[in-house]
Coordinates of C-alpha atoms in Angstrom, one line a residue:
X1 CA 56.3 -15.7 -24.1
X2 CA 55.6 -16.3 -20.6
X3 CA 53.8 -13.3 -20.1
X4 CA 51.3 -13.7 -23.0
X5 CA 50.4 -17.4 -21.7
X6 CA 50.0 -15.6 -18.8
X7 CA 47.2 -13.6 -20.2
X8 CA 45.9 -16.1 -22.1
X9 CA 45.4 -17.9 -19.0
X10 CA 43.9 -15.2 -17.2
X11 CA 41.4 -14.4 -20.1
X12 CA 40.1 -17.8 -20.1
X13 CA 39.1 -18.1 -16.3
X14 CA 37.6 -14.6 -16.4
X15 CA 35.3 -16.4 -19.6
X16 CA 35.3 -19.1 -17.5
X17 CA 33.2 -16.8 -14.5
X18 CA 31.0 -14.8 -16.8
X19 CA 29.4 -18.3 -17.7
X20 CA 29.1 -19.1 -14.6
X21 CA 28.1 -16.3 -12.6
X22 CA 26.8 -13.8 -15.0
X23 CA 23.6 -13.7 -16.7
X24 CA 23.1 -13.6 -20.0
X25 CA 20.0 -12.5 -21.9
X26 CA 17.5 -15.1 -23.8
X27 CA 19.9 -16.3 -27.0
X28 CA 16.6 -16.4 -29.2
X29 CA 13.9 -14.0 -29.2
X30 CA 11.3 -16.6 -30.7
X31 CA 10.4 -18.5 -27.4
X32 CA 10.3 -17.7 -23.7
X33 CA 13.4 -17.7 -21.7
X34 CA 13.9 -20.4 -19.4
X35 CA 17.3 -20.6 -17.0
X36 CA 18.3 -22.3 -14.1
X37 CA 18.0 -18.5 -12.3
X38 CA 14.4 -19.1 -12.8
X39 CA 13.9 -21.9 -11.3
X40 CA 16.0 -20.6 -8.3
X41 CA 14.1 -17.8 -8.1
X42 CA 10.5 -20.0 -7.9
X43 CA 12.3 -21.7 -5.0
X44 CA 13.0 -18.9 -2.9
X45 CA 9.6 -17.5 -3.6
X46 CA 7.7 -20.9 -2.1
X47 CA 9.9 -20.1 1.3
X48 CA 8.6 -16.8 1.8
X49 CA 6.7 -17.3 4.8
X50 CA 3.2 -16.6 4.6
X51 CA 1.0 -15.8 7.6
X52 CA -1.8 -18.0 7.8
X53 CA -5.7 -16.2 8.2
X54 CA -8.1 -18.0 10.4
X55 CA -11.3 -18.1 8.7
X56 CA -13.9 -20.2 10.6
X57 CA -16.2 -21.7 7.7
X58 CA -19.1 -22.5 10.4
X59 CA -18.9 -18.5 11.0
X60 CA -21.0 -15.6 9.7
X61 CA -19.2 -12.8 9.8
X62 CA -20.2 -9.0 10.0
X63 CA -18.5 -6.4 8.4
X64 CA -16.6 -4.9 11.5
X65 CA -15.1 -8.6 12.0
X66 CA -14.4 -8.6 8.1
X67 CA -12.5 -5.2 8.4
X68 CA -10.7 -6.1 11.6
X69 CA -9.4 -9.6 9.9
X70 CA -8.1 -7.1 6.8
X71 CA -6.3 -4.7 8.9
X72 CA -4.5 -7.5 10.9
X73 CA -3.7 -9.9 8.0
X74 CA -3.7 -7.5 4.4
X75 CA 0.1 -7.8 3.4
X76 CA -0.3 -4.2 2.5
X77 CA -1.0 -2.7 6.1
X78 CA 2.7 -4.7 6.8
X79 CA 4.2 -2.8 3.6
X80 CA 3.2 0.8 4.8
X81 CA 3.7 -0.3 8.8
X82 CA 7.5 -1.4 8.2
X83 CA 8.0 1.8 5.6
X84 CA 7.0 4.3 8.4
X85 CA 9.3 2.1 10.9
X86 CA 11.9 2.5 8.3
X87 CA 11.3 6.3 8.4
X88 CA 11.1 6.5 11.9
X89 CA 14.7 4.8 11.9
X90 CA 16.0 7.6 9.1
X91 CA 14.3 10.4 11.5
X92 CA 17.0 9.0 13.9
X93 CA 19.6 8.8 12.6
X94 CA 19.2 12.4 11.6
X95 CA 19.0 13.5 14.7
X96 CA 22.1 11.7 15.5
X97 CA 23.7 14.9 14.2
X98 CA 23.1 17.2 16.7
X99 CA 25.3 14.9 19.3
X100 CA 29.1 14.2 18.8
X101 CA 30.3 11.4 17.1
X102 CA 33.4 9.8 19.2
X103 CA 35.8 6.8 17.5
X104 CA 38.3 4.3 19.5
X105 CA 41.1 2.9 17.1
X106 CA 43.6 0.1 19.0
X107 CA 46.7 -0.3 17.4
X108 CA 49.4 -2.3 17.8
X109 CA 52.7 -3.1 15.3
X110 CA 55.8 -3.4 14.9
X111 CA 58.1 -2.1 12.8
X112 CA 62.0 -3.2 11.4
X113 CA 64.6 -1.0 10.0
X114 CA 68.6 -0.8 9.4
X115 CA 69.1 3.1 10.5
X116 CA 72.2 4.8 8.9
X117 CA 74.7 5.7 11.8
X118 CA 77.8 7.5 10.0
X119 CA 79.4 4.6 7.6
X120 CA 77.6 2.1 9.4
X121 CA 73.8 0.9 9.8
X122 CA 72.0 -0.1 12.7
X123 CA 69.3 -2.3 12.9
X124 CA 66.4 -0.8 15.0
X125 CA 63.3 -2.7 16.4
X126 CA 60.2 -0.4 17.8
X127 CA 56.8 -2.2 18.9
X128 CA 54.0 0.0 19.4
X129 CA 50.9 0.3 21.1
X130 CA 48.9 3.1 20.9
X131 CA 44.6 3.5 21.8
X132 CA 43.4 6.8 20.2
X133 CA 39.8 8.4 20.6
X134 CA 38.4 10.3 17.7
X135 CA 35.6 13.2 19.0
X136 CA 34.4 15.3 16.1
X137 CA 31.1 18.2 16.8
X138 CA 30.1 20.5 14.8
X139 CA 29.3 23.4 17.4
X140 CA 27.5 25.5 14.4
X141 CA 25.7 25.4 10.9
X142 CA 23.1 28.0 11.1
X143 CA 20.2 25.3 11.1
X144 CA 22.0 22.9 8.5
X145 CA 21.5 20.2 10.7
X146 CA 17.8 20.8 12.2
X147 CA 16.8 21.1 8.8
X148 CA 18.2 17.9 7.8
X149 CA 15.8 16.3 10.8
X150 CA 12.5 18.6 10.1
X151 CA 12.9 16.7 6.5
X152 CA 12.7 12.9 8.1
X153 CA 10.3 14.3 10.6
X154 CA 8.1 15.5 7.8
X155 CA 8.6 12.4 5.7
X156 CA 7.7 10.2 8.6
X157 CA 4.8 12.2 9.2
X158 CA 3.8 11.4 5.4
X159 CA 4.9 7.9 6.0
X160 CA 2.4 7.7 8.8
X161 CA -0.3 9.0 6.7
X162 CA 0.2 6.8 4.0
X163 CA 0.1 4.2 6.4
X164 CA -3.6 5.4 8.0
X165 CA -4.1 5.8 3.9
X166 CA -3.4 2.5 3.4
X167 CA -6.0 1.6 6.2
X168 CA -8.8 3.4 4.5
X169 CA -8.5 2.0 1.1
X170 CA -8.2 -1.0 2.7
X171 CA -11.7 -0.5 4.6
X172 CA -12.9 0.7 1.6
X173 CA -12.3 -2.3 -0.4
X174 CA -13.5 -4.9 2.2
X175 CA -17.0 -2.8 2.3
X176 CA -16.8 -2.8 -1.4
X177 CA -16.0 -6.6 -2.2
X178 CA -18.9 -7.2 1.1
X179 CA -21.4 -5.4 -0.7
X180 CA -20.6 -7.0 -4.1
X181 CA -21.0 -10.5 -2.4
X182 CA -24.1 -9.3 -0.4
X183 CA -25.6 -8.4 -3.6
X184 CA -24.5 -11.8 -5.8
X185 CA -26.4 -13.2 -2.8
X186 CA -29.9 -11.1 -2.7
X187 CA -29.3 -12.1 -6.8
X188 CA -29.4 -15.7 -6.4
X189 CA -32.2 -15.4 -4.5
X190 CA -34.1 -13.6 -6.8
X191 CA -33.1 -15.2 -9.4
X192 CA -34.1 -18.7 -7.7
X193 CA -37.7 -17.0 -7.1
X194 CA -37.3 -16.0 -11.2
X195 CA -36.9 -19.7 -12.2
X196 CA -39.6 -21.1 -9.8
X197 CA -42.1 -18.3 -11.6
X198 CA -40.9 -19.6 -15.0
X199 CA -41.6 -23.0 -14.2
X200 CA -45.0 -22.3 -12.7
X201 CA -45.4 -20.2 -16.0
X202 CA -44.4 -23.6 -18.4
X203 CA -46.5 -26.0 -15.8
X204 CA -49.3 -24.2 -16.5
X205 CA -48.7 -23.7 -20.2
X206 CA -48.3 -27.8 -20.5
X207 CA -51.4 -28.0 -18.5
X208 CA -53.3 -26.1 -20.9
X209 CA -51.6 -28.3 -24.0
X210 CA -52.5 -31.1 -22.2
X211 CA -56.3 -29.6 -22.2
X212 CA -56.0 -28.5 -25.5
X213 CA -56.3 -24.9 -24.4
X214 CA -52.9 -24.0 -25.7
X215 CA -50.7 -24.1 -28.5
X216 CA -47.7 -25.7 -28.9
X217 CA -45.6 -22.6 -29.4
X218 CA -47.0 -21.6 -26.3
X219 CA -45.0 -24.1 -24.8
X220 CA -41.7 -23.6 -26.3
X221 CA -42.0 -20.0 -25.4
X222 CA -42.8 -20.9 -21.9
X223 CA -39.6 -23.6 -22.0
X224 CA -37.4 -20.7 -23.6
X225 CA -38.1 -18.7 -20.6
X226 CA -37.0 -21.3 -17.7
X227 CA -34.5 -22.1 -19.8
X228 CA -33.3 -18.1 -19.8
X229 CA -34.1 -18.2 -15.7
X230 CA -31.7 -20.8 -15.6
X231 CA -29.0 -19.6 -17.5
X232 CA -29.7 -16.1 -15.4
X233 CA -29.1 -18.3 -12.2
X234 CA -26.1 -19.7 -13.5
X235 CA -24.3 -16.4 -14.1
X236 CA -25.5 -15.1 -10.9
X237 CA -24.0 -18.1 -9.1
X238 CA -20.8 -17.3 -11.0
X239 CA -20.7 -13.3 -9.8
X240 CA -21.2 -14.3 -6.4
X241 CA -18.3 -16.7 -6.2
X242 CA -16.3 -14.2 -7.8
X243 CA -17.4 -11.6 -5.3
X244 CA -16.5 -14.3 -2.6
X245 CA -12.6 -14.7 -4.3
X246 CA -12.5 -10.8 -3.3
X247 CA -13.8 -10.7 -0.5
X248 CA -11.0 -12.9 1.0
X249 CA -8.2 -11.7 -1.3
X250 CA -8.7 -8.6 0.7
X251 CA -8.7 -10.4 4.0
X252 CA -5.0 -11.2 3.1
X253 CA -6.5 -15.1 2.5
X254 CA -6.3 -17.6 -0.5
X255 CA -9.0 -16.9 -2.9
X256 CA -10.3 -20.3 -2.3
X257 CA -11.0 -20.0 1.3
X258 CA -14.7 -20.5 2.2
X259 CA -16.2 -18.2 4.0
X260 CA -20.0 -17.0 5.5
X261 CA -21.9 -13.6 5.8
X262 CA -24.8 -12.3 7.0
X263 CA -27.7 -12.4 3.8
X264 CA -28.6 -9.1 2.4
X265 CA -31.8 -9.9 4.4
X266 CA -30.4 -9.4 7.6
X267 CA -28.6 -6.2 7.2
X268 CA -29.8 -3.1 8.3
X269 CA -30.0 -0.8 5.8
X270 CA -30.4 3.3 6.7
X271 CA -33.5 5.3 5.4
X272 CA -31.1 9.1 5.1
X273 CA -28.0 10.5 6.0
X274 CA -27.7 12.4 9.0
X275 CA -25.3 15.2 8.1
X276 CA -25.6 18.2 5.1
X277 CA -23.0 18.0 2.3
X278 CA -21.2 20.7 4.1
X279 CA -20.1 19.1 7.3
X280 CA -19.2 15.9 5.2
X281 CA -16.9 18.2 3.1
X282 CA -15.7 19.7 6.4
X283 CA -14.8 16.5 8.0
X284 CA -12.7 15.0 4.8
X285 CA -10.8 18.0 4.5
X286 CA -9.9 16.8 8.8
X287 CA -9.7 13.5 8.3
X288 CA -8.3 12.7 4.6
X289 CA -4.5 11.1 5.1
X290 CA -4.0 12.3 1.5
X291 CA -4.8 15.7 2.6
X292 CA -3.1 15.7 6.0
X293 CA 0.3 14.1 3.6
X294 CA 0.5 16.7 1.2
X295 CA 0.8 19.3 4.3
X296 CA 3.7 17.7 5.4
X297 CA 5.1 17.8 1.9
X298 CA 4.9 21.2 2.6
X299 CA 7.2 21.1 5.9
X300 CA 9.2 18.6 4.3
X301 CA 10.0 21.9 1.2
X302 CA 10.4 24.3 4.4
X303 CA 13.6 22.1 5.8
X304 CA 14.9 21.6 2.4
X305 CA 14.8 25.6 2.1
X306 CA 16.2 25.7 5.1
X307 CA 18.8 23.5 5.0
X308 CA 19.7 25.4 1.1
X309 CA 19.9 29.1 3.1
X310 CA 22.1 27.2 5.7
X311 CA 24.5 26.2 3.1
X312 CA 25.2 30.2 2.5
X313 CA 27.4 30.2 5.9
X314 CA 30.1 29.2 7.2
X315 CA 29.8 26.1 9.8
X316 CA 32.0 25.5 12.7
X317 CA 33.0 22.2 14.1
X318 CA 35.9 21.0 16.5
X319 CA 37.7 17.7 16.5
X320 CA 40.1 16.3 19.8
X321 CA 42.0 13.0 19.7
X322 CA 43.5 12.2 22.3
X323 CA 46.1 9.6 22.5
X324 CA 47.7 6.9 24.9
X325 CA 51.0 5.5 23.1
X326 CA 53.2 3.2 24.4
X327 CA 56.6 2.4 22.3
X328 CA 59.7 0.4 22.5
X329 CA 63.1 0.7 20.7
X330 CA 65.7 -2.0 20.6
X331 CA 69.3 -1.1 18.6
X332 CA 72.0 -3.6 18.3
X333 CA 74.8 -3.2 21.3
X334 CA 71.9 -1.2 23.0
X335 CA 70.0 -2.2 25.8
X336 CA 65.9 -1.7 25.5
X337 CA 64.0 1.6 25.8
X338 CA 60.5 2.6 26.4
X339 CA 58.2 5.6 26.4
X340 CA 54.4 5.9 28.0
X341 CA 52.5 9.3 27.0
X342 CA 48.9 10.9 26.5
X343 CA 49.2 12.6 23.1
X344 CA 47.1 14.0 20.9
X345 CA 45.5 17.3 19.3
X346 CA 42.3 19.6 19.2
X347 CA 41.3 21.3 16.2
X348 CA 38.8 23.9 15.9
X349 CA 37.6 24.6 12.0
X350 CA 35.7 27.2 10.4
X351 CA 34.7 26.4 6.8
X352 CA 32.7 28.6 4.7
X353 CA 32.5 28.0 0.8
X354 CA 32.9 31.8 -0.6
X355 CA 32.1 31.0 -4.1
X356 CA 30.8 28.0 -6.0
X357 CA 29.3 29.6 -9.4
X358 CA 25.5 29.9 -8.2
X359 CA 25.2 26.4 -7.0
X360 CA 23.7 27.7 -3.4
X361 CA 21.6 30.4 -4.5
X362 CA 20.4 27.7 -7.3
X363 CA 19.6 24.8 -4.3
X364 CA 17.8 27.8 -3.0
X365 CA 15.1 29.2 -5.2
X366 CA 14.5 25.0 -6.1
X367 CA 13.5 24.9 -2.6
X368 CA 11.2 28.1 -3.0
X369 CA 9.6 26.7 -6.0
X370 CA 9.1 23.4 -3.9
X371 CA 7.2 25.3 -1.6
X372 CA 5.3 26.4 -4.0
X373 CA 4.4 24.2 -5.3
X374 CA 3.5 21.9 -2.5
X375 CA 1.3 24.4 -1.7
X376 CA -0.4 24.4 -5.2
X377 CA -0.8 20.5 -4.5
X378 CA -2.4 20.9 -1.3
X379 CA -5.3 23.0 -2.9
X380 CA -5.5 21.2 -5.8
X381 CA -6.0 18.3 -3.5
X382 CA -8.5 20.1 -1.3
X383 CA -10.5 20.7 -4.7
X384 CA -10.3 17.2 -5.6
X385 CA -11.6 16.1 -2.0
X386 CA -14.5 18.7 -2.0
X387 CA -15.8 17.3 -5.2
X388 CA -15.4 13.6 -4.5
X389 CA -17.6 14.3 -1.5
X390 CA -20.3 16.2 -3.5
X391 CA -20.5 13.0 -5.8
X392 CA -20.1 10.8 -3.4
X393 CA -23.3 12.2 -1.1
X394 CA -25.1 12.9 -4.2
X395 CA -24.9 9.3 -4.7
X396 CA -26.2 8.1 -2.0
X397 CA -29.1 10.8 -2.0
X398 CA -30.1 8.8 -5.3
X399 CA -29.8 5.8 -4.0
X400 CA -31.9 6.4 -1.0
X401 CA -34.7 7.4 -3.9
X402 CA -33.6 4.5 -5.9
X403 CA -34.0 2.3 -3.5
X404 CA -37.6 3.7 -2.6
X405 CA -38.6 3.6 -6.6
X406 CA -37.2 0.0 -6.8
X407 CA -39.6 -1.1 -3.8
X408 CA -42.4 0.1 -5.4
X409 CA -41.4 -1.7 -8.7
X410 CA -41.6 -4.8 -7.3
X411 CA -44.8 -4.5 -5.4
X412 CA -46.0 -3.5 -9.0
X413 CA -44.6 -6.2 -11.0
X414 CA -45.8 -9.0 -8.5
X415 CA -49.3 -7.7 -8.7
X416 CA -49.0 -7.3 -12.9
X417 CA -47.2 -11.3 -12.9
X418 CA -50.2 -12.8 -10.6
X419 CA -52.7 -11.0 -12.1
X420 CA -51.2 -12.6 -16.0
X421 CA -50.6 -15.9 -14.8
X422 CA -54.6 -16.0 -13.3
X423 CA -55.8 -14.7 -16.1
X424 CA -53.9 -17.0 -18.8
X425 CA -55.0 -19.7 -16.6
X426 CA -58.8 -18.3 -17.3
X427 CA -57.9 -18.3 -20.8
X428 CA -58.4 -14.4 -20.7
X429 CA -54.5 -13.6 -21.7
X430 CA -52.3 -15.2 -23.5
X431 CA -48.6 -16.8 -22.9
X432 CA -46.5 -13.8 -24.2
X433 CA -48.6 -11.9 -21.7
X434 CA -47.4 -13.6 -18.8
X435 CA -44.1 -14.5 -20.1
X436 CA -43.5 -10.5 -20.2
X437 CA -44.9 -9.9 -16.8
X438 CA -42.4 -12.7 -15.4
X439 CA -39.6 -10.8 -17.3
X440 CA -40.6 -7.8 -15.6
X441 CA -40.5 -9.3 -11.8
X442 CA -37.6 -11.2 -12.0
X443 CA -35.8 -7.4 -13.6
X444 CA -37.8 -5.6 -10.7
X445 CA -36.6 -8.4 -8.3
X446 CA -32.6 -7.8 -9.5
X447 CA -33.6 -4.2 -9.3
X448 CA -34.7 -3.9 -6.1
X449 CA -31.8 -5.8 -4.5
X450 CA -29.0 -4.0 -6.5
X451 CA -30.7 -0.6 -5.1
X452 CA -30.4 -2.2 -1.4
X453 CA -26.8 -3.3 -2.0
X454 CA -26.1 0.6 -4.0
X455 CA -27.2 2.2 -0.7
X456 CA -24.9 0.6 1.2
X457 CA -22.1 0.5 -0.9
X458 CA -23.0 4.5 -1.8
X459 CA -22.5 4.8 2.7
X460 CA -19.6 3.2 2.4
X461 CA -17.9 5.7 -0.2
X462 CA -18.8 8.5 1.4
X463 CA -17.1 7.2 4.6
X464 CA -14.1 6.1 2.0
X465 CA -14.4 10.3 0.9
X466 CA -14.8 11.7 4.5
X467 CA -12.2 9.9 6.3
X468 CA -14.6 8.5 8.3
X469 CA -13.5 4.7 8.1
X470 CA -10.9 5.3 10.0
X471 CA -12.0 7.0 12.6
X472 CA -12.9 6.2 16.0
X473 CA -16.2 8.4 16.7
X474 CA -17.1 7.8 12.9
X475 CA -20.5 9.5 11.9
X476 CA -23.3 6.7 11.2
X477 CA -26.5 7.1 9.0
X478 CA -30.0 6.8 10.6
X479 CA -32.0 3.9 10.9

């Protein structure tokens, strides 16, 4: 009886926990879950600590300050930083191996018995103090243990290119979100010059109402059109406010921070690229981290193969602990005794595992396939890096001629919109006339700057393909 209210008892506090500490899933599937964990969880979120980013709103900011404010504030440049540190501290610890490892243990007790003397017992008392040192080395393992630190070595090396990686994408997206917002700007602008044409186009259509020179449809089409300007304006104004959220999301900054740039206006924009396709190719397959990681995937398969062909022999190690004891003895009717000595052993061991069904020879040809197929990833990658180039400079050779055709639009389209608008206002061409010719501009307007923004963006992928954002003496387009 006692024992069963004893598990009774027992049953009910382990209930009793599972309520409390465990967590159980949602008890209906018909609503969203809800718990007190959640709220917890919120909680400890808000104290993450955040670093702050110093944007000056009175500021306008180049690109080369943009970039420099990404790499030192982006949350992911920290990420990949700290995982290569962590690597670094791995690589360490590997190499740890190649020294001895030596352990103190203090210890101190004592311990009580009755001790069988003939018919009688005798109680016995013996304290105990005793400091032992542990050293363990393992003289030999035919490259067991430098293969073990060519793998961290090789994965830090990765680590660090994933970390100058990290820095290029990073570069890359800056340039990206700069252009964008550089573009929504040149856009607002032209659209703004779009809505003053249309109104100019519906003053002068109410003008000739007013004379009785035009029609009232006339009108309404002309109102219909500054009404479309506007509307345009509006969702430009939206894109570039968008674009701005980017731009300082990438910075590492709230989305609502203000910030200034230089107008499309004032950036230089190149005329031609200075190198052939060729030497761009050559220098991304240099420079690309991606590239430069998968070769040290392939060391990193080399120390695995060689730490799977060290596992075929034996390894040899030795061990010494030496000892300092020092122990008493009491026995009833006998007076105290003592002893004081350096003890201790040294053991030398050889182990080799003669057979173990395959497993050795199997770790070994996965370690050749690895290799293998490391190698296959490399080229693949080299591939993939040759064409993204190609594209990449073939884009920018269009844009260059885009760019040059877009110019020429617009000198067009303003000619073809004054030379409408005077003649309507001769009464030699009618409304719809004009009201085409201002569609036209305002399109060759947005044209034109989307070709100025294409060139630069275009310049910045093919430094994003190259590897040239992240380099020091990167190559620069002509002026």
């Amino acid at each position: 009886m006692v024992r069963i209210k004893w598990l009774l008892r027992t049953t009910g506090l382990l209930l009793i926990g599972t309520r409390l500490y465990g967590q159980a899933p949602p008890q209906f599937s018909d609503r969203p879950w809800h718990s007190v964990e959640e709220r917890q969880v919120v909680t400890e979120g808000r104290r993450i600590h955040v670093p702050a980013v110093h944007i000056d709103p009175a500021k306008v900011y180049t690109l080369a300050e943009l970039i420099d404010l990404a790499e030192a504030n982006n949350p992911e440049t920290r990420v990949a930083w700290e995982a290569a540190r962590a690597q670094a501290a791995v690589l360490g610890i590997a190499r740890s191996e190649l020294f001895p490892s030596l352990a103190a243990v203090a210890f101190a007790g004592v311990d009580r018995q009755e001790a069988a003397l003939g018919s009688r017992f005798s109680r016995q008392t013996i304290p105990s103090f005793q400091l032992t040192l542990e050293l363990n080395y393992t003289i030999f393992d035919f490259g067991a243990r430098r293969g073990r630190i060519n793998a961290e070595s090789a994965r830090l090396l990765a680590a660090n290119f994933g970390f100058n990686d990290v820095h290029r994408e990073l570069i890359y997206a800056v340039s990206q979100a700069y252009y964008r917002l550089l573009n929504a700007g040149g856009q607002e602008e032209a659209a703004g010059a779009s809505l003053v044409n249309a109104q100019t186009v519906q003053q002068a259509a109410e003008a000739r109402l007013h004379n009785g020179l035009a029609t009232l449809p006339d009108v309404l089409e002309a109102r219909s059109a500054t009404a479309q300007a506007q509307y345009d304006l509006q969702a430009v104004l939206g894109a570039k406010e968008i674009a701005r959220g980017d731009l300082v999301t990438a910075l590492g900054a709230p989305a609502a921070t203000a910030i200034r740039v230089l107008p499309l206006s004032e950036v230089p924009t190149p005329d031609s690229v200075a190198d052939t396709v060729e030497e761009a190719i050559n220098r991304a397959l240099e420079q690309r981290p991606d590239l430069q990681a998968g070769v040290a995937e392939i060391r990193l398969a080399q120390a695995e193969h060689r730490q799977a062909r060290a596992a075929l022999y034996p390894n040899l190690s030795v061990s010494a602990t030496p000892s300092a004891q020092s122990l008493y003895l009491l026995q009833q009717t006998f007076p105290w005794g003592h002893s004081a000595d350096l003890t201790g052993g040294v053991r030398v061991s050889l182990n080799w595992t003669v057979f173990d069904g395959g497993a050795r020879r199997g770790r070994l040809a996965q370690a050749e396939a690895h290799i293998r197929g490391a190698e296959a990833q490399v080229s693949a990658t080299r591939d993939q890096i040759e064409d993204q180039v190609w594209i990449s400079y073939t884009n920018l050779k269009t844009a260059f001629r885009q760019r040059q055709a877009a110019a020429e639009l617009v000198s067009a389209a303003t000619q073809s919109y004054s030379a409408a608008l005077e003649s309507y206002n001769y009464g030699v061409r009618n409304l719809l006339d004009v009201t085409n010719a201002q569609k036209v501009l305002a399109q060759a307007r947005a044209t034109e700057i989307l070709a100025r923004t294409q060139v630069l963006a275009a310049i910045a992928d093919l430094a994003f393909r190259t590897g040239d954002a992240i380099q020091s003496n990167a190559r620069r387009v002509h002026q």
